[in-house]
Amino acid sequence: MSKLFISVSNKLLLLVVGALMLLSAGISVMSIDRLNKEFKRFQIEKIAQGQEQLRIHSEVAKEQLGLWVESFNDVIQHNGSGGEQALVTALDRQFDALQINHNVENIWLINQSGELLYQSSKLEQDVKFAAESAFNDQQPWYQLTCAQQCLQLMAIPLLSTNGEPVVLAMTISLIDIIYSINQALNSEISIVSFENSAQAIMSDITFISASNARMMKQVFQQIPPENLVSSVKEKGLQVKLAKQHYLINLIPLSVSAERQYLLLLVDDVTSIAEEYHQHRLQFLLSALLIFITLAILVFFVTNPFANRILKLSNALPLLARKEFEKFRLIQLNRRRLFADELDSVADAATELSFELEQLNIEVEQKTKELENIAMYDLLTGLPNRNMLNYQLKKAVANIARYKHGVAVLFLDLDDFKKVNDSHGHGEGDKLLIEAAKRVRLSVRNIDLACRFGGDEFVVVLSHVNSEQDTIPVAQQILERFKEPIKIGSSIFYVSTSIGIAFSNDELTKPEQLVSQADIAMYEAKDNGGDQFHIYHQDMYQRVAFRVMMETEVRQALAKGQFSISLQPQVMAKNNKIYGFEALLRWQHPEKGMISPDDFIPILENSEHMVELGYWVIRRCFEVVQQLQAIGLKNVRIAINLSAGQFVDVNLPRYLQGLLREFALPARLFELELTEQTLVKDIDRAIDMMNNLKEIGFSFAIDDFGTGYSSLAYIKKMPVDVIKIDKSFIFGMLENHADYQIITSTIAMVKNLGLTVVAEGVESSAQLRSLSESNCDIIQGYYFSKPIPDRELLEFIDKQVVDGFWKTTAQTIVS
């Protein structure tokens, strides 16, 4: 997904706009804050002035009435007669003048006993309270009282002409005070009331008196109804009416149980607001002018840079297309006195074009070399596995086109590892080079000979009609390898095993052909090598069965399905227990007891067989430890080693570890090897045997006479025991040839100083004949079947006394 393109000049312009917007926002916040502070200052001043004006005009009213009362009292006293009635008469004559000149609303004259001497209206409770307070304090008493309207209440103590104390109480209208404050502050003033509650709102206002009632109502119509009275008292309230701006302040006057009475000040703050708006307009015009100027400046400064960058960006793809000369023809630098960063970038790009051109030449050269390396084997010069995959895919794809089949021959040199081990990898590499020549000379020009890896080669035959067409090629390769290979002063005889797979189906997968040929090659190798085998489905079944068996062996090891049984070995001359041979048993949960002959030959060279062999060795050490505990100190255990186990480099270290762990001597363990295991690599076998012999282990050759053994080999090996195979023992009494083989073998082995064990002895006649022939050890059903390891101690307790067999009679353990 391509990104949205924004030029550098536009980005700088956006940056400038963003900066100006941030600046405008900051200044706007500062302006609003300044306006709020100005309104706050104005509010505080107005409230203070209102309170002060209210106080001053209230005091003036009090002083004026106080002077009038003093003058009135002096006149009454001067007349000197009439008592309280003269005072009442004088008040009645002066009441109209008081209303006109001093805004007096009502007058009451009360004597000390509380009797009402004169009244202009009904006596209210607060007037009576004021009179009592004046009598008690003997000084004037003042109070601002509000009901239907707010009035100044005064109660002044006097003396009548006869010396009786009386109180003159009067209420004074606040109209003059409001007018005076209005004139002094130039504010519209009103006395208002609200419900006496913290939740009282401005919409519940009641106007008692106002300097400009019409304007007040218009202003209050603009006030949101949810504004709290308490908030307005604390912070004031700004209201806009038409184009005018007003600030509303409230000054507390009086509070009753139900209502609160306040002095409302409404001030015109239009000049302050207009000054703020004028200032903001000037700022915005200035910002706009600055923005336009900067935008023009940015455009003229960055546009040339942007054009040059675009020019360079349009030219750079030429480098990717390897058009280096065309790139250098583009004029990227300006012809000016001073260079800048873009000139440096243009120079670097030009220099880069030269470097990339040189690098491209080198890469093309190296690519050709790598193609050869990737497709051909460096040692033999033959095509390698990569080329095989490529060409084999082509050959299979051409089956439908040319109506011919494809065959794959998989070759593996027999016993090539011996050459590397005995003569080193240098000689082995030379042998591989010669082997590659022989393979290449055995095929046609249209065919492909590849080195698959190690000592493996693959031949692909195209345009063949059947499997029979591949046989001459395989035979020719086998014939060429029958000739010795001379490398320096050494001569090698190396054969090869060949597996052949053929297909005339264009849907065949190339890797499947190679796999089938590989399976057939192993079939040829398992049958002795130096031959070819053509793949058929049975081979796959055998491989699948082997894989299945390997999986089941691994699971059986994990689940503890394996055990060992031990068959006694008894000395022929005195029936003394010589030892036991450990025989592997597999109790399968579904298939029951599986014979070793059914899985050991299949898994002989498997890594799982090595792991299983180590388990058997450890179990034998545990059995010997049990035998030691019951007093059989010199009884040994014979352990069968597979070919893979015997050549494992970890075997000596593992055995030494067990000797230390169980604190047992190595002489109690006899390692049995088959003839096949020994002759595979006689020199290596002798080295391993010598190493283990030094530790203290003894060796036995199992199934002697059935394989490749000869006395010449036996003389070279540090062998201690020869075991005659049971196949000879079975027929020794009926077949004179078998009898002669046994007696001559025993005689020859005894002459070499070795011990002879006869396997498969089942009758007393066989035992007697072997004893007469000087056989040392007897093993077979005549004494006992193999005994499960868990029953061994019980069996020994019944059949063995002081290390000797109880009776020579046949004992068979089921």
CSV table of C-alpha atoms in Angstrom, one decimal, residues 40 43 47 51 194-198 200 202 227-237 248-255 260-263:
chain,number,residue,atom,x,y,z
A,40,LYS,CA,-13.1,39.7,38.7
A,43,GLN,CA,-16.6,42.7,40.4
A,47,ILE,CA,-19.2,45.0,45.5
A,51,GLN,CA,-21.3,47.9,50.3
A,194,PHE,CA,-34.8,34.5,46.9
A,195,GLU,CA,-35.7,31.4,48.7
A,196,ASN,CA,-33.4,30.9,51.7
A,197,SER,CA,-31.7,27.7,50.4
A,198,ALA,CA,-28.3,26.7,49.2
A,200,ALA,CA,-31.8,28.6,45.3
A,202,MET,CA,-31.5,32.9,39.8
A,227,ASN,CA,-27.4,29.3,37.8
A,228,LEU,CA,-27.2,29.1,41.6
A,229,VAL,CA,-27.6,32.3,43.7
A,230,SER,CA,-24.7,31.2,45.9
A,231,SER,CA,-22.4,31.0,42.9
A,232,VAL,CA,-23.4,34.4,41.7
A,233,LYS,CA,-22.9,35.9,45.1
A,234,GLU,CA,-19.3,34.4,45.1
A,235,LYS,CA,-18.2,34.9,41.5
A,236,GLY,CA,-20.7,37.3,39.9
A,237,LEU,CA,-22.3,36.6,36.5
A,248,ILE,CA,-24.3,41.1,37.9
A,249,ASN,CA,-23.3,41.1,41.6
A,250,LEU,CA,-25.3,40.4,44.7
A,251,ILE,CA,-24.8,42.0,48.1
A,252,PRO,CA,-26.5,40.4,51.1
A,253,LEU,CA,-29.0,42.7,53.0
A,254,SER,CA,-31.2,40.6,55.3
A,255,VAL,CA,-32.1,37.0,55.9
A,260,GLN,CA,-33.0,36.0,51.7
A,261,TYR,CA,-32.8,39.6,50.6
A,262,LEU,CA,-30.0,41.0,48.5
A,263,LEU,CA,-28.9,44.2,46.8
